[in-house]
Amino acid sequence: MTGAASVDAEVAATLATLRPELARLARELYDEPEIGFAEHASAARLAALLTSHGAEVEVGVFGLPTALRATFPAADGGAPAAETSDVEASDVEASDPEASAPHFAIIAEYDALPGIGHACGHNIIAGVAVGAFLAAAPIVARLGGRLSLIGTPAEENGGGKELIIRAGGFDDVDAAGMVHPSSGAGTTPVLGQRTTGVRRVAVTYHGRAAHAAGAPWLGRNALDGVVTGYQGVAQLRQHILPRRPRPWCRRADPRPTWATSVASSRRSIPRSGSAVPTTCSRTTPTSPI
């Protein structure tokens, strides 16, 4: 049996053993959905299952009560101590050989949508993540790498991953990945437009009050600013190439998926219909910077 085939067989055998527990986890999460930042029971279920298989689990990491991180001790399933012949290796690497080992993080999501539960399949994502982590950990360790599972709360409208990034949760991670269920057959290896992340940008336009009939030339219509801004972005986005400037968006997928659309425009008239509107605002979802 070839190396790859041997690894596949080992993973398949482990998953076959874990299947009842993983299915039960996914079902329990589905039956008791919890919305973003309130996934206390969900995080506890993941932690309990991971701990029962020897993983070291921290809940409440990165400043988020329902975030979690799981690893295996080096002697059990983590990265083994590496042999170093370079006498000029840094003090950090000499004292902690794991620091230089390639580190891959498996992402778990487990928050639900308000009112409709796990319609987005995060219960499945959590089960798959736990299974992948437990099955791959000993293999990654033998190859000299590091593997961790990071539980990210509030994927739905909460920005849990971004908060974890800001807290340094991915600073020592070389790559991360997850599986997301979808309808239809087949798999999608890269992100498409329908899964592109967004960042909301709120813009407020301030005008100058004036009587719309008596002296409109003295006013500055804030609503015109909103309309002009929208038209400018709407026309610009048709011409943005995949090689867009870095400050706009960092993505691995080279396909042109950046888009900006106006989610809402709100008009505020301080006096009456005869006045030039002086305050308007809009909220615009954009790609994450």
Coordinates of N, CA and C in Angstrom, one line a residue, residues 104-241:
F104 N -1.2 23.6 11.1 CA -2.5 23.7 10.4 C -3.6 23.7 11.4
A105 N -4.6 24.6 11.2 CA -5.7 24.7 12.1 C -7.0 24.3 11.4
I106 N -7.8 23.4 12.0 CA -9.1 23.0 11.5 C -10.1 23.9 12.2
I107 N -11.0 24.5 11.4 CA -12.0 25.5 11.9 C -13.3 24.8 12.2
A108 N -13.8 25.0 13.3 CA -15.2 24.5 13.7 C -16.1 25.7 13.9
E109 N -17.3 25.6 13.4 CA -18.4 26.6 13.6 C -19.5 25.9 14.3
Y110 N -20.3 26.6 15.1 CA -21.4 25.9 15.8 C -22.5 26.8 16.2
D111 N -22.5 28.1 15.7 CA -23.6 29.0 16.0 C -24.7 28.7 15.0
A112 N -25.9 29.1 15.5 CA -27.1 28.9 14.7 C -27.7 30.2 14.2
L113 N -28.6 30.2 13.3 CA -29.3 31.4 12.9 C -30.6 31.7 13.7
P114 N -30.8 32.9 14.1 CA -32.0 33.2 14.9 C -33.3 32.8 14.2
G115 N -34.1 32.0 14.9 CA -35.4 31.7 14.4 C -35.5 30.4 13.5
I116 N -34.3 30.1 12.9 CA -34.4 28.9 12.0 C -33.3 27.9 12.3
G117 N -32.5 28.1 13.4 CA -31.6 27.1 13.8 C -30.4 26.9 12.9
H118 N -30.1 25.6 12.7 CA -28.9 25.2 12.0 C -29.2 25.0 10.5
A119 N -29.9 26.0 9.9 CA -30.1 25.9 8.4 C -28.9 26.1 7.6
C120 N -27.8 26.6 8.2 CA -26.6 26.8 7.4 C -25.6 25.6 7.7
G121 N -26.1 24.6 8.5 CA -25.3 23.4 8.7 C -24.1 23.5 9.5
H122 N -24.1 24.5 10.5 CA -22.9 24.6 11.3 C -22.7 23.4 12.3
N123 N -23.8 22.7 12.6 CA -23.7 21.5 13.4 C -22.9 20.5 12.6
I124 N -23.1 20.4 11.3 CA -22.3 19.5 10.5 C -20.9 19.9 10.4
I125 N -20.7 21.2 10.3 CA -19.3 21.7 10.2 C -18.5 21.3 11.5
A126 N -19.2 21.5 12.7 CA -18.6 21.1 13.9 C -18.2 19.7 14.0
G127 N -19.2 18.8 13.6 CA -18.9 17.4 13.6 C -17.8 17.0 12.7
V128 N -17.7 17.5 11.5 CA -16.7 17.2 10.5 C -15.3 17.7 11.1
A129 N -15.3 18.9 11.7 CA -14.1 19.5 12.2 C -13.5 18.6 13.3
V130 N -14.3 18.1 14.2 CA -13.9 17.3 15.3 C -13.4 16.0 14.7
G131 N -14.1 15.4 13.8 CA -13.6 14.1 13.2 C -12.3 14.3 12.4
A132 N -12.2 15.3 11.6 CA -11.0 15.6 10.9 C -9.8 15.7 11.8
F133 N -10.0 16.5 12.9 CA -8.9 16.8 13.9 C -8.5 15.5 14.6
L134 N -9.4 14.7 15.0 CA -9.1 13.4 15.7 C -8.4 12.4 14.8
A135 N -8.9 12.4 13.6 CA -8.3 11.4 12.6 C -7.0 11.8 12.1
A136 N -6.7 13.1 11.9 CA -5.5 13.6 11.3 C -4.4 13.8 12.3
A137 N -4.7 14.1 13.5 CA -3.7 14.5 14.5 C -2.5 13.6 14.6
P138 N -2.7 12.2 14.8 CA -1.5 11.4 14.9 C -0.7 11.3 13.6
I139 N -1.4 11.5 12.5 CA -0.6 11.5 11.2 C 0.2 12.7 11.0
V140 N -0.4 13.9 11.4 CA 0.4 15.1 11.3 C 1.5 15.1 12.3
A141 N 1.3 14.5 13.4 CA 2.4 14.5 14.4 C 3.6 13.6 13.9
R142 N 3.3 12.5 13.3 CA 4.3 11.6 12.7 C 5.1 12.3 11.6
L143 N 4.5 13.2 10.9 CA 5.1 14.0 9.8 C 5.9 15.2 10.4
G144 N 5.8 15.4 11.7 CA 6.5 16.6 12.2 C 5.8 17.9 12.2
G145 N 4.5 17.8 12.0 CA 3.7 19.1 12.0 C 2.9 19.3 13.3
R146 N 2.1 20.3 13.3 CA 1.3 20.7 14.4 C -0.2 20.8 13.9
L147 N -1.1 20.4 14.6 CA -2.5 20.4 14.2 C -3.3 20.9 15.4
S148 N -4.2 21.8 15.2 CA -5.1 22.3 16.2 C -6.5 22.5 15.7
L149 N -7.5 22.5 16.5 CA -8.8 22.8 16.2 C -9.2 24.1 16.9
I150 N -9.7 25.1 16.1 CA -10.1 26.4 16.6 C -11.6 26.5 16.4
G151 N -12.3 26.6 17.5 CA -13.8 26.8 17.5 C -14.1 28.3 17.4
T152 N -14.7 28.7 16.3 CA -15.0 30.1 16.1 C -16.5 30.4 16.3
P153 N -16.8 31.2 17.3 CA -18.2 31.5 17.5 C -18.7 32.6 16.6
A154 N -20.0 32.7 16.5 CA -20.7 33.9 15.8 C -20.2 34.1 14.4
E155 N -20.3 33.0 13.6 CA -20.0 33.2 12.2 C -21.1 34.0 11.5
E156 N -22.3 33.8 11.9 CA -23.4 34.5 11.3 C -23.6 35.9 11.9
N157 N -23.1 36.8 11.2 CA -23.2 38.3 11.6 C -22.5 38.7 12.9
G158 N -21.5 37.9 13.3 CA -20.8 38.3 14.5 C -19.3 38.5 14.3
G159 N -18.8 38.0 13.2 CA -17.4 38.2 12.9 C -16.5 37.5 13.9
G160 N -16.8 36.3 14.4 CA -16.0 35.6 15.3 C -14.6 35.4 14.9
K161 N -14.4 35.0 13.6 CA -13.1 34.7 13.1 C -12.2 35.9 13.1
E162 N -12.8 37.0 12.7 CA -12.1 38.3 12.7 C -11.7 38.7 14.1
L163 N -12.5 38.5 15.0 CA -12.2 38.9 16.4 C -11.0 38.0 16.9
I164 N -11.1 36.7 16.5 CA -10.0 35.8 16.9 C -8.7 36.2 16.3
I165 N -8.7 36.6 15.0 CA -7.6 37.1 14.3 C -7.0 38.3 15.0
R166 N -7.8 39.2 15.3 CA -7.4 40.4 16.0 C -6.7 40.1 17.4
A167 N -7.2 39.0 18.0 CA -6.7 38.6 19.3 C -5.4 37.8 19.2
G168 N -5.0 37.6 18.0 CA -3.7 36.8 17.8 C -3.9 35.3 17.7
G169 N -5.1 34.9 17.6 CA -5.4 33.4 17.6 C -4.8 32.7 16.4
F170 N -4.5 33.4 15.3 CA -4.0 32.7 14.1 C -2.5 33.1 13.9
D171 N -1.9 33.8 14.8 CA -0.6 34.3 14.6 C 0.4 33.2 14.3
D172 N 0.3 32.1 14.9 CA 1.3 31.0 14.7 C 0.7 29.9 13.8
V173 N -0.4 30.2 13.1 CA -1.0 29.2 12.2 C -0.5 29.5 10.7
D174 N 0.0 28.5 10.1 CA 0.5 28.6 8.7 C -0.7 28.5 7.7
A175 N -1.7 27.7 8.0 CA -2.8 27.5 7.1 C -4.0 27.0 7.9
A176 N -5.2 27.3 7.4 CA -6.4 26.9 8.1 C -7.4 26.5 7.1
G177 N -8.3 25.6 7.5 CA -9.3 25.2 6.6 C -10.5 24.6 7.3
M178 N -11.6 24.5 6.5 CA -12.8 23.9 7.1 C -13.7 23.3 5.9
V179 N -14.7 22.6 6.3 CA -15.6 22.1 5.3 C -17.0 22.7 5.6
H180 N -17.7 23.1 4.5 CA -19.0 23.7 4.6 C -20.0 22.9 3.8
P181 N -21.1 22.4 4.4 CA -22.0 21.6 3.6 C -22.8 22.5 2.6
S182 N -23.3 21.9 1.6 CA -24.1 22.6 0.6 C -25.0 21.7 -0.1
S183 N -26.0 22.3 -0.8 CA -26.9 21.4 -1.5 C -26.3 21.1 -2.9
G184 N -26.8 20.0 -3.5 CA -26.3 19.6 -4.7 C -25.2 18.6 -4.6
A185 N -24.8 18.1 -5.7 CA -23.7 17.1 -5.8 C -22.3 17.8 -6.0
G186 N -21.3 17.1 -5.6 CA -19.9 17.5 -5.9 C -19.4 18.4 -4.8
T187 N -18.2 18.9 -5.0 CA -17.5 19.7 -4.0 C -17.0 20.9 -4.7
T188 N -16.8 22.0 -3.9 CA -16.2 23.2 -4.4 C -14.8 23.4 -3.7
P189 N -13.7 23.3 -4.4 CA -12.4 23.4 -3.6 C -12.0 24.8 -3.2
V190 N -12.6 25.8 -3.9 CA -12.2 27.2 -3.5 C -13.5 28.0 -3.3
L191 N -13.3 29.1 -2.6 CA -14.4 30.0 -2.3 C -15.0 30.6 -3.6
G192 N -16.3 30.7 -3.6 CA -17.0 31.3 -4.7 C -17.6 32.6 -4.2
Q193 N -18.3 33.3 -5.1 CA -18.8 34.6 -4.7 C -19.9 34.5 -3.6
R194 N -20.6 33.5 -3.6 CA -21.7 33.3 -2.6 C -21.2 33.1 -1.2
T195 N -19.9 32.8 -1.1 CA -19.3 32.7 0.2 C -18.3 33.7 0.6
T196 N -18.2 34.8 -0.2 CA -17.3 35.9 0.0 C -17.6 36.6 1.3
G197 N -16.7 36.9 2.1 CA -16.9 37.6 3.4 C -17.2 39.1 3.1
V198 N -17.8 39.7 4.0 CA -18.2 41.1 3.9 C -17.8 41.9 5.1
R199 N -17.6 43.2 4.9 CA -17.3 44.1 6.0 C -18.3 45.3 5.8
R200 N -19.0 45.7 6.8 CA -20.0 46.7 6.7 C -19.3 48.1 6.9
V201 N -19.6 49.0 6.0 CA -19.0 50.3 6.1 C -20.2 51.3 6.2
A202 N -20.4 52.0 7.3 CA -21.4 53.0 7.4 C -20.9 54.4 7.0
V203 N -21.6 55.0 6.1 CA -21.2 56.3 5.6 C -22.4 57.3 5.9
T204 N -22.1 58.5 6.4 CA -23.1 59.5 6.7 C -22.7 60.7 5.9
Y205 N -23.7 61.2 5.1 CA -23.5 62.4 4.3 C -24.2 63.6 5.0
H206 N -23.4 64.7 5.2 CA -24.0 65.9 5.9 C -24.2 67.0 4.8
G207 N -25.4 67.5 4.8 CA -25.7 68.6 3.9 C -25.8 69.9 4.5
R208 N -26.5 70.9 3.8 CA -26.8 72.2 4.4 C -28.2 72.5 4.1
A209 N -28.9 72.9 5.2 CA -30.4 73.2 5.1 C -30.7 74.4 4.2
A210 N -31.7 74.4 3.5 CA -32.2 75.5 2.7 C -33.6 75.2 2.2
H211 N -34.4 76.3 1.9 CA -35.7 76.1 1.4 C -35.7 75.6 0.0
A212 N -36.4 74.5 -0.2 CA -36.3 73.8 -1.5 C -36.9 74.7 -2.6
A213 N -37.9 75.6 -2.3 CA -38.5 76.4 -3.3 C -37.9 77.8 -3.3
G214 N -37.7 78.4 -2.1 CA -37.2 79.8 -2.1 C -35.8 80.0 -2.4
A215 N -34.9 79.1 -1.9 CA -33.4 79.3 -2.2 C -32.7 78.0 -2.2
P216 N -33.1 77.1 -3.1 CA -32.4 75.7 -3.1 C -30.9 75.8 -3.3
W217 N -30.5 76.9 -4.0 CA -29.1 77.0 -4.3 C -28.2 77.2 -3.1
L218 N -28.8 77.5 -2.0 CA -28.1 77.7 -0.8 C -27.9 76.4 0.0
G219 N -28.6 75.4 -0.4 CA -28.5 74.1 0.3 C -27.5 73.1 -0.3
R220 N -27.3 72.1 0.4 CA -26.5 71.0 -0.1 C -27.3 69.7 0.3
N221 N -27.7 69.0 -0.7 CA -28.6 67.9 -0.6 C -27.8 66.6 -0.2
A222 N -28.0 66.1 1.0 CA -27.3 65.0 1.5 C -27.7 63.7 0.7
L223 N -29.0 63.7 0.3 CA -29.4 62.5 -0.4 C -28.7 62.4 -1.7
D224 N -28.5 63.5 -2.4 CA -27.7 63.5 -3.6 C -26.3 62.9 -3.4
G225 N -25.7 63.1 -2.3 CA -24.4 62.5 -2.0 C -24.5 61.0 -1.9
V226 N -25.6 60.5 -1.3 CA -25.8 59.0 -1.2 C -26.0 58.4 -2.6
V227 N -26.8 59.1 -3.4 CA -27.1 58.6 -4.8 C -25.8 58.6 -5.6
T228 N -25.1 59.7 -5.5 CA -23.9 59.8 -6.3 C -22.8 58.8 -5.9
G229 N -22.7 58.6 -4.6 CA -21.8 57.6 -4.0 C -22.1 56.2 -4.5
Y230 N -23.4 55.9 -4.5 CA -23.9 54.5 -4.9 C -23.6 54.4 -6.4
Q231 N -23.9 55.3 -7.2 CA -23.7 55.2 -8.6 C -22.2 55.1 -8.9
G232 N -21.3 55.8 -8.2 CA -19.9 55.7 -8.4 C -19.4 54.3 -8.1
V233 N -19.8 53.7 -7.0 CA -19.3 52.4 -6.6 C -19.9 51.4 -7.6
A234 N -21.2 51.5 -7.9 CA -21.8 50.6 -8.8 C -21.1 50.5 -10.2
Q235 N -20.7 51.7 -10.7 CA -20.0 51.7 -12.0 C -18.5 51.2 -11.8
L236 N -17.9 51.5 -10.7 CA -16.5 51.2 -10.5 C -16.3 49.7 -10.4
R237 N -17.3 49.0 -9.7 CA -17.1 47.6 -9.4 C -17.1 46.7 -10.7
Q238 N -17.6 47.2 -11.8 CA -17.6 46.5 -13.0 C -16.2 46.4 -13.6
H239 N -15.3 47.3 -13.2 CA -14.0 47.4 -13.8 C -12.9 47.0 -12.9
I240 N -13.2 46.5 -11.7 CA -12.2 46.1 -10.8 C -11.6 44.7 -11.2
L241 N -10.3 44.6 -11.4 CA -9.7 43.4 -11.8 C -9.4 42.5 -10.6

